[in-house]
């Protein structure tokens, strides 16, 4: 190492130290914010995009959109989601996969959002309810389809076009009727 490299490394180190102290100095004079958490729950603002717990999306009639395709279960990197399904016979004779249980383990969730983004029917979403403290880990395991499953009404058969009103025998004479009278 020659003398030129020695002094250039000293100047680079000093420059980096001054840059770091500049960042620290700016932070020293910024206004500090302290949340008085339990007391200020009423005015506490939680961002809309905050990911807290997974929940089902139910429509106005109480039906969820989950089709039991298990895409969210396959995309979960650490096995947080477990889905059990059952086969159901439809009125038209076909079979369909129905959701039996949707189990979500909040304790092992990394809140990555892969399950929500990969869901083809947008059946699940993250809520922003951040208060999830419990005393036992078993309480963190939740069944998301907790509402009793309503059976969707069977589709009504397609309406047949109205048939022409049957003609009265007295009003319409068949061509064979004239021949019989002769």
mmCIF file of N, CA, C and O in Angstrom, residues 65-145:
data_model
loop_
_atom_site.group_PDB
_atom_site.id
_atom_site.type_symbol
_atom_site.label_atom_id
_atom_site.label_comp_id
_atom_site.label_asym_id
_atom_site.label_seq_id
_atom_site.Cartn_x
_atom_site.Cartn_y
_atom_site.Cartn_z
ATOM 1 N N UNK A 65 -67.349 -16.673 -1.044
ATOM 2 C CA UNK A 65 -66.991 -16.896 -2.437
ATOM 3 C C UNK A 65 -66.020 -18.060 -2.635
ATOM 4 O O UNK A 65 -65.621 -18.338 -3.757
ATOM 5 N N UNK A 66 -65.598 -18.714 -1.571
ATOM 6 C CA UNK A 66 -64.578 -19.759 -1.674
ATOM 7 C C UNK A 66 -65.116 -20.957 -2.460
ATOM 8 O O UNK A 66 -66.189 -21.480 -2.169
ATOM 9 N N UNK A 67 -64.344 -21.400 -3.452
ATOM 10 C CA UNK A 67 -64.741 -22.542 -4.273
ATOM 11 C C UNK A 67 -63.925 -23.785 -3.942
ATOM 12 O O UNK A 67 -63.985 -24.769 -4.667
ATOM 13 N N UNK A 68 -63.147 -23.727 -2.867
ATOM 14 C CA UNK A 68 -62.346 -24.855 -2.369
ATOM 15 C C UNK A 68 -61.343 -25.345 -3.402
ATOM 16 O O UNK A 68 -61.103 -26.535 -3.530
ATOM 17 N N UNK A 69 -60.709 -24.428 -4.115
ATOM 18 C CA UNK A 69 -59.716 -24.809 -5.120
ATOM 19 C C UNK A 69 -58.346 -25.077 -4.500
ATOM 20 O O UNK A 69 -57.472 -25.638 -5.165
ATOM 21 N N UNK A 70 -58.135 -24.675 -3.275
ATOM 22 C CA UNK A 70 -56.903 -24.885 -2.502
ATOM 23 C C UNK A 70 -55.696 -24.156 -3.071
ATOM 24 O O UNK A 70 -54.553 -24.497 -2.769
ATOM 25 N N UNK A 71 -55.901 -23.124 -3.867
ATOM 26 C CA UNK A 71 -54.789 -22.349 -4.399
ATOM 27 C C UNK A 71 -54.067 -21.608 -3.286
ATOM 28 O O UNK A 71 -52.837 -21.557 -3.263
ATOM 29 N N UNK A 72 -54.810 -21.059 -2.350
ATOM 30 C CA UNK A 72 -54.194 -20.329 -1.239
ATOM 31 C C UNK A 72 -53.376 -21.269 -0.358
ATOM 32 O O UNK A 72 -52.300 -20.909 0.117
ATOM 33 N N UNK A 73 -53.848 -22.479 -0.176
ATOM 34 C CA UNK A 73 -53.122 -23.462 0.633
ATOM 35 C C UNK A 73 -51.795 -23.842 -0.041
ATOM 36 O O UNK A 73 -50.766 -23.957 0.623
ATOM 37 N N UNK A 74 -51.811 -24.006 -1.359
ATOM 38 C CA UNK A 74 -50.590 -24.355 -2.087
ATOM 39 C C UNK A 74 -49.596 -23.196 -2.110
ATOM 40 O O UNK A 74 -48.386 -23.413 -2.110
ATOM 41 N N UNK A 75 -50.074 -21.958 -2.145
ATOM 42 C CA UNK A 75 -49.188 -20.803 -2.238
ATOM 43 C C UNK A 75 -48.659 -20.325 -0.891
ATOM 44 O O UNK A 75 -47.772 -19.488 -0.861
ATOM 45 N N UNK A 76 -49.192 -20.827 0.196
ATOM 46 C CA UNK A 76 -48.726 -20.407 1.522
ATOM 47 C C UNK A 76 -47.330 -20.981 1.763
ATOM 48 O O UNK A 76 -47.143 -22.198 1.727
ATOM 49 N N UNK A 77 -46.324 -20.135 2.014
ATOM 50 C CA UNK A 77 -44.960 -20.630 2.125
ATOM 51 C C UNK A 77 -44.679 -21.482 3.360
ATOM 52 O O UNK A 77 -43.735 -22.263 3.360
ATOM 53 N N UNK A 78 -45.472 -21.355 4.416
ATOM 54 C CA UNK A 78 -45.167 -22.117 5.630
ATOM 55 C C UNK A 78 -46.342 -22.930 6.155
ATOM 56 O O UNK A 78 -46.374 -23.283 7.323
ATOM 57 N N UNK A 79 -47.315 -23.239 5.330
ATOM 58 C CA UNK A 79 -48.398 -24.138 5.721
ATOM 59 C C UNK A 79 -49.361 -23.562 6.746
ATOM 60 O O UNK A 79 -49.878 -24.293 7.580
ATOM 61 N N UNK A 80 -49.623 -22.293 6.681
ATOM 62 C CA UNK A 80 -50.529 -21.636 7.620
ATOM 63 C C UNK A 80 -51.976 -22.032 7.369
ATOM 64 O O UNK A 80 -52.769 -22.087 8.292
ATOM 65 N N UNK A 81 -52.334 -22.304 6.132
ATOM 66 C CA UNK A 81 -53.721 -22.574 5.742
ATOM 67 C C UNK A 81 -53.904 -24.068 5.504
ATOM 68 O O UNK A 81 -53.096 -24.695 4.809
ATOM 69 N N UNK A 82 -54.979 -24.629 6.063
ATOM 70 C CA UNK A 82 -55.341 -26.020 5.827
ATOM 71 C C UNK A 82 -56.814 -26.058 5.439
ATOM 72 O O UNK A 82 -57.675 -25.586 6.184
ATOM 73 N N UNK A 83 -57.090 -26.627 4.284
ATOM 74 C CA UNK A 83 -58.462 -26.677 3.771
ATOM 75 C C UNK A 83 -58.897 -28.129 3.673
ATOM 76 O O UNK A 83 -58.190 -28.963 3.108
ATOM 77 N N UNK A 84 -60.080 -28.418 4.233
ATOM 78 C CA UNK A 84 -60.679 -29.740 4.045
ATOM 79 C C UNK A 84 -61.941 -29.556 3.217
ATOM 80 O O UNK A 84 -62.688 -28.602 3.404
ATOM 81 N N UNK A 85 -62.147 -30.487 2.295
ATOM 82 C CA UNK A 85 -63.273 -30.378 1.367
ATOM 83 C C UNK A 85 -64.091 -31.657 1.411
ATOM 84 O O UNK A 85 -63.683 -32.658 1.991
ATOM 85 N N UNK A 86 -65.244 -31.596 0.772
ATOM 86 C CA UNK A 86 -66.098 -32.773 0.631
ATOM 87 C C UNK A 86 -66.750 -32.718 -0.749
ATOM 88 O O UNK A 86 -66.917 -31.648 -1.322
ATOM 89 N N UNK A 87 -67.108 -33.890 -1.242
ATOM 90 C CA UNK A 87 -67.775 -33.962 -2.541
ATOM 91 C C UNK A 87 -69.283 -33.922 -2.323
ATOM 92 O O UNK A 87 -69.812 -34.584 -1.423
ATOM 93 N N UNK A 88 -69.970 -33.148 -3.142
ATOM 94 C CA UNK A 88 -71.413 -32.981 -3.025
ATOM 95 C C UNK A 88 -72.034 -33.298 -4.377
ATOM 96 O O UNK A 88 -71.515 -32.910 -5.424
ATOM 97 N N UNK A 89 -73.147 -34.029 -4.343
ATOM 98 C CA UNK A 89 -73.883 -34.313 -5.576
ATOM 99 C C UNK A 89 -74.793 -33.141 -5.899
ATOM 100 O O UNK A 89 -75.545 -32.666 -5.048
ATOM 101 N N UNK A 90 -74.724 -32.676 -7.125
ATOM 102 C CA UNK A 90 -75.566 -31.578 -7.578
ATOM 103 C C UNK A 90 -76.883 -32.125 -8.114
ATOM 104 O O UNK A 90 -76.979 -33.308 -8.454
ATOM 105 N N UNK A 91 -77.923 -31.287 -8.218
ATOM 106 C CA UNK A 91 -79.208 -31.765 -8.737
ATOM 107 C C UNK A 91 -79.137 -32.312 -10.163
ATOM 108 O O UNK A 91 -79.915 -33.167 -10.538
ATOM 109 N N UNK A 92 -78.166 -31.825 -10.951
ATOM 110 C CA UNK A 92 -78.067 -32.305 -12.327
ATOM 111 C C UNK A 92 -77.260 -33.599 -12.440
ATOM 112 O O UNK A 92 -76.966 -34.053 -13.535
ATOM 113 N N UNK A 93 -76.864 -34.196 -11.307
ATOM 114 C CA UNK A 93 -76.167 -35.469 -11.314
ATOM 115 C C UNK A 93 -74.653 -35.358 -11.272
ATOM 116 O O UNK A 93 -73.967 -36.350 -11.101
ATOM 117 N N UNK A 94 -74.105 -34.168 -11.416
ATOM 118 C CA UNK A 94 -72.658 -33.987 -11.375
ATOM 119 C C UNK A 94 -72.197 -33.865 -9.925
ATOM 120 O O UNK A 94 -72.990 -33.642 -9.028
ATOM 121 N N UNK A 95 -70.899 -33.983 -9.724
ATOM 122 C CA UNK A 95 -70.319 -33.838 -8.391
ATOM 123 C C UNK A 95 -69.501 -32.552 -8.354
ATOM 124 O O UNK A 95 -68.925 -32.145 -9.353
ATOM 125 N N UNK A 96 -69.468 -31.940 -7.156
ATOM 126 C CA UNK A 96 -68.750 -30.687 -6.998
ATOM 127 C C UNK A 96 -68.019 -30.702 -5.669
ATOM 128 O O UNK A 96 -68.509 -31.241 -4.682
ATOM 129 N N UNK A 97 -66.853 -30.084 -5.627
ATOM 130 C CA UNK A 97 -66.070 -29.971 -4.407
ATOM 131 C C UNK A 97 -66.618 -28.791 -3.599
ATOM 132 O O UNK A 97 -66.788 -27.700 -4.128
ATOM 133 N N UNK A 98 -66.909 -29.023 -2.327
ATOM 134 C CA UNK A 98 -67.413 -27.969 -1.435
ATOM 135 C C UNK A 98 -66.452 -27.804 -0.270
ATOM 136 O O UNK A 98 -65.818 -28.756 0.173
ATOM 137 N N UNK A 99 -66.387 -26.601 0.257
ATOM 138 C CA UNK A 99 -65.532 -26.301 1.390
ATOM 139 C C UNK A 99 -66.144 -26.861 2.667
ATOM 140 O O UNK A 99 -67.317 -26.647 2.951
ATOM 141 N N UNK A 100 -65.347 -27.619 3.419
ATOM 142 C CA UNK A 100 -65.800 -28.155 4.697
ATOM 143 C C UNK A 100 -65.231 -27.303 5.833
ATOM 144 O O UNK A 100 -65.978 -26.760 6.637
ATOM 145 N N UNK A 101 -63.904 -27.174 5.896
ATOM 146 C CA UNK A 101 -63.258 -26.353 6.927
ATOM 147 C C UNK A 101 -62.104 -25.580 6.303
ATOM 148 O O UNK A 101 -61.339 -26.109 5.504
ATOM 149 N N UNK A 102 -61.985 -24.323 6.704
ATOM 150 C CA UNK A 102 -60.876 -23.473 6.287
ATOM 151 C C UNK A 102 -60.163 -23.055 7.565
ATOM 152 O O UNK A 102 -60.621 -22.182 8.290
ATOM 153 N N UNK A 103 -59.049 -23.710 7.872
ATOM 154 C CA UNK A 103 -58.317 -23.479 9.112
ATOM 155 C C UNK A 103 -57.124 -22.566 8.823
ATOM 156 O O UNK A 103 -56.342 -22.820 7.905
ATOM 157 N N UNK A 104 -56.981 -21.523 9.645
ATOM 158 C CA UNK A 104 -55.926 -20.521 9.483
ATOM 159 C C UNK A 104 -55.172 -20.396 10.803
ATOM 160 O O UNK A 104 -55.771 -20.159 11.846
ATOM 161 N N UNK A 105 -53.857 -20.570 10.750
ATOM 162 C CA UNK A 105 -53.012 -20.482 11.944
ATOM 163 C C UNK A 105 -52.315 -19.130 11.947
ATOM 164 O O UNK A 105 -51.306 -18.938 11.258
ATOM 165 N N UNK A 106 -52.838 -18.198 12.713
ATOM 166 C CA UNK A 106 -52.293 -16.848 12.781
ATOM 167 C C UNK A 106 -50.890 -16.847 13.384
ATOM 168 O O UNK A 106 -50.063 -16.014 13.039
ATOM 169 N N UNK A 107 -50.585 -17.810 14.258
ATOM 170 C CA UNK A 107 -49.288 -17.857 14.909
ATOM 171 C C UNK A 107 -48.137 -18.167 13.978
ATOM 172 O O UNK A 107 -47.002 -17.796 14.246
ATOM 173 N N UNK A 108 -48.386 -18.842 12.865
ATOM 174 C CA UNK A 108 -47.304 -19.153 11.939
ATOM 175 C C UNK A 108 -47.394 -18.351 10.642
ATOM 176 O O UNK A 108 -46.592 -18.549 9.739
ATOM 177 N N UNK A 109 -48.337 -17.429 10.547
ATOM 178 C CA UNK A 109 -48.510 -16.618 9.340
ATOM 179 C C UNK A 109 -47.407 -15.561 9.255
ATOM 180 O O UNK A 109 -47.072 -14.920 10.246
ATOM 181 N N UNK A 110 -46.846 -15.377 8.068
ATOM 182 C CA UNK A 110 -45.834 -14.348 7.848
ATOM 183 C C UNK A 110 -46.431 -13.099 7.218
ATOM 184 O O UNK A 110 -45.704 -12.161 6.918
ATOM 185 N N UNK A 111 -47.730 -13.088 6.979
ATOM 186 C CA UNK A 111 -48.459 -11.948 6.429
ATOM 187 C C UNK A 111 -47.888 -11.507 5.084
ATOM 188 O O UNK A 111 -47.823 -10.327 4.774
ATOM 189 N N UNK A 112 -47.482 -12.481 4.280
ATOM 190 C CA UNK A 112 -46.887 -12.180 2.982
ATOM 191 C C UNK A 112 -47.940 -11.769 1.959
ATOM 192 O O UNK A 112 -47.640 -11.059 1.010
ATOM 193 N N UNK A 113 -49.171 -12.247 2.113
ATOM 194 C CA UNK A 113 -50.243 -11.881 1.200
ATOM 195 C C UNK A 113 -50.337 -12.738 -0.041
ATOM 196 O O UNK A 113 -51.144 -12.447 -0.926
ATOM 197 N N UNK A 114 -49.549 -13.799 -0.152
ATOM 198 C CA UNK A 114 -49.615 -14.657 -1.338
ATOM 199 C C UNK A 114 -50.965 -15.354 -1.459
ATOM 200 O O UNK A 114 -51.453 -15.574 -2.563
ATOM 201 N N UNK A 115 -51.583 -15.689 -0.342
ATOM 202 C CA UNK A 115 -52.886 -16.354 -0.379
ATOM 203 C C UNK A 115 -53.956 -15.412 -0.932
ATOM 204 O O UNK A 115 -54.803 -15.820 -1.730
ATOM 205 N N UNK A 116 -53.913 -14.165 -0.525
ATOM 206 C CA UNK A 116 -54.927 -13.202 -0.960
ATOM 207 C C UNK A 116 -54.764 -12.868 -2.433
ATOM 208 O O UNK A 116 -55.742 -12.824 -3.184
ATOM 209 N N UNK A 117 -53.534 -12.652 -2.863
ATOM 210 C CA UNK A 117 -53.324 -12.275 -4.263
ATOM 211 C C UNK A 117 -53.556 -13.427 -5.222
ATOM 212 O O UNK A 117 -53.893 -13.201 -6.385
ATOM 213 N N UNK A 118 -53.388 -14.666 -4.766
ATOM 214 C CA UNK A 118 -53.564 -15.806 -5.670
ATOM 215 C C UNK A 118 -54.989 -16.341 -5.705
ATOM 216 O O UNK A 118 -55.295 -17.178 -6.546
ATOM 217 N N UNK A 119 -55.865 -15.883 -4.835
ATOM 218 C CA UNK A 119 -57.237 -16.394 -4.794
ATOM 219 C C UNK A 119 -57.988 -15.977 -6.064
ATOM 220 O O UNK A 119 -58.124 -14.786 -6.341
ATOM 221 N N UNK A 120 -58.487 -16.936 -6.851
ATOM 222 C CA UNK A 120 -59.148 -16.579 -8.109
ATOM 223 C C UNK A 120 -60.506 -15.921 -7.926
ATOM 224 O O UNK A 120 -60.993 -15.252 -8.839
ATOM 225 N N UNK A 121 -61.132 -16.087 -6.767
ATOM 226 C CA UNK A 121 -62.466 -15.519 -6.559
ATOM 227 C C UNK A 121 -62.485 -14.382 -5.550
ATOM 228 O O UNK A 121 -63.560 -13.919 -5.184
ATOM 229 N N UNK A 122 -61.325 -13.935 -5.091
ATOM 230 C CA UNK A 122 -61.219 -12.886 -4.062
ATOM 231 C C UNK A 122 -62.063 -13.230 -2.835
ATOM 232 O O UNK A 122 -62.790 -12.397 -2.306
ATOM 233 N N UNK A 123 -61.956 -14.465 -2.380
ATOM 234 C CA UNK A 123 -62.761 -14.950 -1.259
ATOM 235 C C UNK A 123 -62.164 -14.606 0.095
ATOM 236 O O UNK A 123 -62.867 -14.649 1.099
ATOM 237 N N UNK A 124 -60.877 -14.273 0.144
ATOM 238 C CA UNK A 124 -60.238 -13.944 1.416
ATOM 239 C C UNK A 124 -59.545 -12.596 1.310
ATOM 240 O O UNK A 124 -59.180 -12.155 0.213
ATOM 241 N N UNK A 125 -59.384 -11.946 2.455
ATOM 242 C CA UNK A 125 -58.680 -10.667 2.508
ATOM 243 C C UNK A 125 -58.084 -10.521 3.903
ATOM 244 O O UNK A 125 -58.463 -11.237 4.840
ATOM 245 N N UNK A 126 -57.178 -9.571 4.041
ATOM 246 C CA UNK A 126 -56.614 -9.263 5.347
ATOM 247 C C UNK A 126 -57.440 -8.160 5.992
ATOM 248 O O UNK A 126 -57.769 -7.162 5.348
ATOM 249 N N UNK A 127 -57.769 -8.332 7.266
ATOM 250 C CA UNK A 127 -58.403 -7.251 8.017
ATOM 251 C C UNK A 127 -57.290 -6.419 8.623
ATOM 252 O O UNK A 127 -56.129 -6.812 8.607
ATOM 253 N N UNK A 128 -57.625 -5.262 9.168
ATOM 254 C CA UNK A 128 -56.595 -4.484 9.839
ATOM 255 C C UNK A 128 -56.831 -4.428 11.347
ATOM 256 O O UNK A 128 -56.424 -3.495 12.009
ATOM 257 N N UNK A 129 -57.459 -5.460 11.888
ATOM 258 C CA UNK A 129 -57.649 -5.590 13.328
ATOM 259 C C UNK A 129 -56.358 -6.145 13.925
ATOM 260 O O UNK A 129 -56.076 -7.324 13.821
ATOM 261 N N UNK A 130 -55.567 -5.276 14.542
ATOM 262 C CA UNK A 130 -54.232 -5.674 14.985
ATOM 263 C C UNK A 130 -54.200 -6.275 16.382
ATOM 264 O O UNK A 130 -53.186 -6.827 16.786
ATOM 265 N N UNK A 131 -55.260 -6.190 17.153
ATOM 266 C CA UNK A 131 -55.250 -6.693 18.526
ATOM 267 C C UNK A 131 -55.520 -8.194 18.533
ATOM 268 O O UNK A 131 -56.654 -8.632 18.585
ATOM 269 N N UNK A 132 -54.461 -8.981 18.493
ATOM 270 C CA UNK A 132 -54.592 -10.435 18.429
ATOM 271 C C UNK A 132 -53.823 -11.136 19.546
ATOM 272 O O UNK A 132 -53.475 -12.297 19.420
ATOM 273 N N UNK A 133 -53.551 -10.435 20.639
ATOM 274 C CA UNK A 133 -52.792 -11.034 21.734
ATOM 275 C C UNK A 133 -53.645 -12.063 22.472
ATOM 276 O O UNK A 133 -54.804 -11.815 22.793
ATOM 277 N N UNK A 134 -53.073 -13.239 22.705
ATOM 278 C CA UNK A 134 -53.750 -14.317 23.427
ATOM 279 C C UNK A 134 -52.757 -14.946 24.397
ATOM 280 O O UNK A 134 -51.547 -14.727 24.301
ATOM 281 N N UNK A 135 -53.262 -15.740 25.335
ATOM 282 C CA UNK A 135 -52.397 -16.397 26.306
ATOM 283 C C UNK A 135 -51.968 -17.793 25.863
ATOM 284 O O UNK A 135 -50.984 -18.315 26.347
ATOM 285 N N UNK A 136 -52.732 -18.408 24.967
ATOM 286 C CA UNK A 136 -52.409 -19.757 24.499
ATOM 287 C C UNK A 136 -52.280 -19.753 22.986
ATOM 288 O O UNK A 136 -53.071 -19.132 22.291
ATOM 289 N N UNK A 137 -51.303 -20.491 22.462
ATOM 290 C CA UNK A 137 -51.100 -20.544 21.009
ATOM 291 C C UNK A 137 -52.271 -21.192 20.284
ATOM 292 O O UNK A 137 -52.527 -20.912 19.128
ATOM 293 N N UNK A 138 -52.988 -22.076 20.976
ATOM 294 C CA UNK A 138 -54.126 -22.747 20.336
ATOM 295 C C UNK A 138 -55.217 -21.744 19.952
ATOM 296 O O UNK A 138 -56.006 -21.988 19.053
ATOM 297 N N UNK A 139 -55.269 -20.615 20.650
ATOM 298 C CA UNK A 139 -56.281 -19.607 20.340
ATOM 299 C C UNK A 139 -55.972 -18.864 19.049
ATOM 300 O O UNK A 139 -56.843 -18.156 18.521
ATOM 301 N N UNK A 140 -54.771 -19.007 18.533
ATOM 302 C CA UNK A 140 -54.414 -18.363 17.277
ATOM 303 C C UNK A 140 -54.854 -19.170 16.059
ATOM 304 O O UNK A 140 -54.800 -18.676 14.937
ATOM 305 N N UNK A 141 -55.273 -20.400 16.259
ATOM 306 C CA UNK A 141 -55.766 -21.233 15.157
ATOM 307 C C UNK A 141 -57.261 -20.971 15.027
ATOM 308 O O UNK A 141 -58.025 -21.189 15.963
ATOM 309 N N UNK A 142 -57.671 -20.489 13.849
ATOM 310 C CA UNK A 142 -59.059 -20.072 13.643
ATOM 311 C C UNK A 142 -59.662 -20.780 12.443
ATOM 312 O O UNK A 142 -58.968 -21.074 11.473
ATOM 313 N N UNK A 143 -60.968 -21.007 12.529
ATOM 314 C CA UNK A 143 -61.699 -21.531 11.379
ATOM 315 C C UNK A 143 -62.390 -20.346 10.730
ATOM 316 O O UNK A 143 -63.231 -19.690 11.336
ATOM 317 N N UNK A 144 -62.037 -20.045 9.482
ATOM 318 C CA UNK A 144 -62.564 -18.848 8.830
ATOM 319 C C UNK A 144 -64.007 -18.991 8.375
ATOM 320 O O UNK A 144 -64.747 -18.020 8.375
ATOM 321 N N UNK A 145 -64.421 -20.174 7.971
ATOM 322 C CA UNK A 145 -65.816 -20.344 7.546
ATOM 323 C C UNK A 145 -66.666 -20.696 8.763
ATOM 324 O O UNK A 145 -67.264 -21.745 8.846
#
